[in-house]
XYZ file of C-alpha atoms in Angstrom:
223
model
C 92.021 -13.726 -16.597
C 90.540 -12.461 -13.925
C 89.131 -14.231 -10.776
C 85.655 -13.708 -9.707
C 85.106 -12.364 -6.084
C 84.120 -15.301 -4.122
C 81.445 -13.071 -2.053
C 80.030 -12.026 -5.766
C 80.044 -15.720 -6.893
C 78.076 -16.695 -3.498
C 74.830 -14.153 -3.740
C 75.014 -15.670 -7.955
C 74.169 -18.814 -6.524
C 71.746 -17.960 -3.773
C 69.772 -16.067 -6.484
C 69.810 -18.944 -9.153
C 68.602 -21.189 -6.163
C 65.865 -18.919 -5.020
C 64.552 -18.531 -9.066
C 65.011 -22.251 -9.256
C 62.489 -22.871 -6.330
C 59.857 -20.382 -7.361
C 59.511 -22.101 -10.634
C 58.620 -25.421 -8.615
C 55.989 -23.529 -6.338
C 52.123 -24.343 -7.212
C 50.556 -21.848 -8.600
C 48.051 -19.892 -6.178
C 44.596 -20.504 -6.143
C 42.054 -17.267 -7.431
C 40.499 -15.836 -4.710
C 36.262 -15.671 -5.032
C 35.774 -12.146 -4.132
C 31.611 -13.084 -5.283
C 29.049 -12.077 -2.534
C 27.393 -15.230 -1.604
C 23.654 -15.339 -3.208
C 20.656 -14.922 -0.642
C 17.592 -15.990 -1.888
C 14.804 -14.047 -0.361
C 11.906 -16.130 1.440
C 8.576 -16.212 -1.415
C 6.004 -13.867 0.398
C 3.336 -15.171 2.773
C 0.502 -14.075 0.026
C -2.465 -15.334 2.139
C -1.237 -13.268 5.298
C -0.098 -9.935 3.665
C -3.783 -10.017 2.107
C -5.314 -10.608 4.603
C -3.807 -7.515 6.875
C -4.277 -4.859 3.855
C -8.038 -6.039 3.359
C -8.323 -5.482 7.300
C -6.541 -1.836 7.176
C -8.793 -1.017 3.888
C -12.396 -2.355 5.387
C -11.086 -0.230 8.726
C -11.558 3.023 7.096
C -15.414 3.864 7.512
C -15.357 3.237 11.542
C -11.965 5.492 11.428
C -13.828 7.877 9.731
C -16.908 7.731 11.928
C -14.920 7.815 15.086
C -12.247 10.173 13.952
C -9.656 7.966 15.154
C -7.015 10.011 14.423
C -4.608 7.245 16.167
C -5.337 5.070 13.423
C -4.644 7.352 11.099
C -1.173 8.279 12.982
C -0.613 4.344 13.146
C -1.446 3.341 9.386
C -0.422 6.301 7.026
C 3.241 6.899 6.548
C 4.997 10.084 7.657
C 6.455 10.632 3.892
C 2.753 9.747 2.792
C 1.610 11.021 -0.867
C -1.859 11.014 -2.012
C -3.688 12.630 -5.070
C -7.412 13.710 -4.668
C -10.396 13.343 -7.867
C -9.591 16.897 -8.357
C -6.118 16.895 -8.736
C -4.607 18.611 -5.756
C -2.666 16.826 -2.682
C -2.753 15.582 0.480
C -0.552 14.019 3.267
C -0.705 12.734 6.367
C -1.022 16.084 8.671
C -4.005 17.140 6.455
C -5.606 13.682 7.020
C -5.107 14.143 10.586
C -6.438 17.747 10.242
C -9.692 16.317 9.087
C -10.296 13.509 10.993
C -10.008 16.098 14.090
C -12.017 18.325 12.848
C -14.835 16.080 11.685
C -14.854 17.494 8.194
C -16.029 14.287 6.031
C -19.477 13.079 7.305
C -21.104 10.712 5.016
C -24.519 8.691 5.833
C -22.900 5.313 3.791
C -19.729 4.174 2.963
C -18.436 1.501 1.439
C -15.914 -0.359 -0.716
C -16.464 -3.111 -3.476
C -13.709 -5.307 -5.707
C -11.188 -4.783 -3.454
C -7.860 -6.673 -4.908
C -4.579 -7.036 -3.470
C -1.423 -7.444 -5.172
C 1.895 -8.626 -3.345
C 4.804 -6.924 -5.173
C 6.921 -8.796 -2.111
C 7.545 -9.172 1.184
C 7.792 -5.333 1.711
C 5.235 -3.945 -0.973
C 1.449 -4.164 -2.041
C -0.652 -1.976 -3.797
C -4.664 -2.444 -3.439
C -7.075 -1.053 -5.859
C -11.134 -0.928 -5.995
C -13.867 1.259 -5.518
C -15.307 3.663 -3.250
C -19.391 4.268 -2.747
C -20.419 7.749 -0.658
C -23.656 8.224 0.626
C -25.246 11.258 1.599
C -21.239 12.375 1.946
C -20.867 15.842 2.643
C -17.327 17.432 3.251
C -16.706 21.266 4.998
C -14.434 23.647 2.998
C -12.198 26.225 4.440
C -14.923 28.825 4.326
C -17.012 27.028 6.404
C -19.698 25.549 3.697
C -20.199 21.769 2.587
C -19.458 20.323 -0.596
C -21.457 17.173 -1.475
C -19.143 14.694 -2.384
C -21.445 11.567 -2.889
C -20.419 9.140 -5.885
C -18.612 6.303 -6.674
C -14.794 6.517 -6.618
C -11.875 4.171 -7.953
C -8.884 3.961 -5.975
C -5.085 2.486 -5.686
C -3.519 2.452 -2.290
C 0.276 1.697 -1.844
C 1.794 -0.168 0.830
C 5.302 -0.828 2.153
C 6.202 -2.700 5.198
C 8.439 -0.683 7.598
C 9.742 -1.911 10.681
C 7.264 -4.961 10.394
C 4.655 -2.745 10.004
C 2.584 -1.865 6.725
C 2.087 1.335 5.627
C 0.326 3.587 3.383
C 2.533 5.384 1.599
C 1.013 6.560 -1.415
C -2.211 6.612 -2.672
C -4.946 8.077 -5.448
C -8.414 8.098 -6.638
C -10.563 9.604 -9.351
C -14.526 9.905 -9.825
C -16.201 6.993 -11.965
C -18.527 9.393 -13.916
C -20.946 7.119 -15.137
C -21.075 3.855 -12.753
C -23.025 1.170 -13.622
C -26.277 0.727 -11.957
C -26.682 -2.313 -9.679
C -28.799 -4.855 -10.651
C -32.064 -5.812 -8.928
C -33.706 -8.898 -8.453
C -37.099 -8.885 -9.777
C -39.496 -9.077 -6.982
C -41.832 -11.904 -6.594
C -45.194 -12.329 -4.135
C -45.300 -14.900 -1.714
C -47.421 -18.149 -2.571
C -49.357 -17.409 0.210
C -49.847 -13.881 -0.543
C -50.722 -14.703 -4.135
C -53.169 -17.161 -3.062
C -54.652 -14.432 -0.572
C -54.701 -11.542 -2.826
C -54.294 -12.649 -6.339
C -54.092 -8.716 -7.326
C -51.605 -7.376 -4.692
C -47.974 -8.009 -4.827
C -46.043 -9.034 -2.118
C -43.623 -6.732 -0.917
C -40.437 -7.703 -1.658
C -37.725 -8.338 1.169
C -35.181 -4.924 1.828
C -32.092 -5.708 0.328
C -29.174 -6.840 2.831
C -26.848 -3.905 3.177
C -23.222 -4.453 2.222
C -20.467 -4.694 4.888
C -18.971 -1.504 5.469
C -15.579 -0.961 4.163
C -13.154 2.229 2.912
C -14.383 5.792 2.828
C -11.483 7.373 2.094
C -11.449 11.892 4.378
C -10.876 14.489 1.865
C -8.059 17.260 2.119
C -9.803 20.436 0.721
C -11.621 18.857 -2.031
C -13.579 15.993 -1.830
C -11.126 13.005 -1.501
C -11.596 9.285 -1.075
C -8.669 7.442 0.125
C -6.824 7.914 3.144
């Protein structure tokens, strides 16, 4: 019977010992590689709504004063607008119109503004724009009457801590509902002095100036 060499016997013993020790060690726990869950802070609904309303309500002043810097500040560089005739506008065109004073209006206001908060950095505003005695100067020098009522929707995004208008669209209201007028009442003193004469009702208070948006080469109601 052949004898096993000593070196081979020692190698076999060391290998057997290693297997034994490995089998006795506890299994390694699995490593959790899933990213931590980040919980977003709820949006400041009141604060965001107030800022969007401030921007919307400032447009009549911007147009009247031809405040080009306000347009530069509020409109995003990639702003995209759709005007009632289906053509599109952008920041460059709006700045050009404001600089040239292409749009004028005797009165301009907005009504029924509603702000919808999507998240901390996105919001949508919609409402009505009413223009009276409004004109827009065309590239050929002729003026177009753009008086009327429009419905608009504006999309805002917060970028670098500032709210920017990134998109807007407007359509003309073909059959706007007439505003209800209160029935005039004669004052008691006037009725007693001249029963046949009706007193003149007090003039209606003007609505606060709100949004009027300069159009591109066609009637435009959103900035």
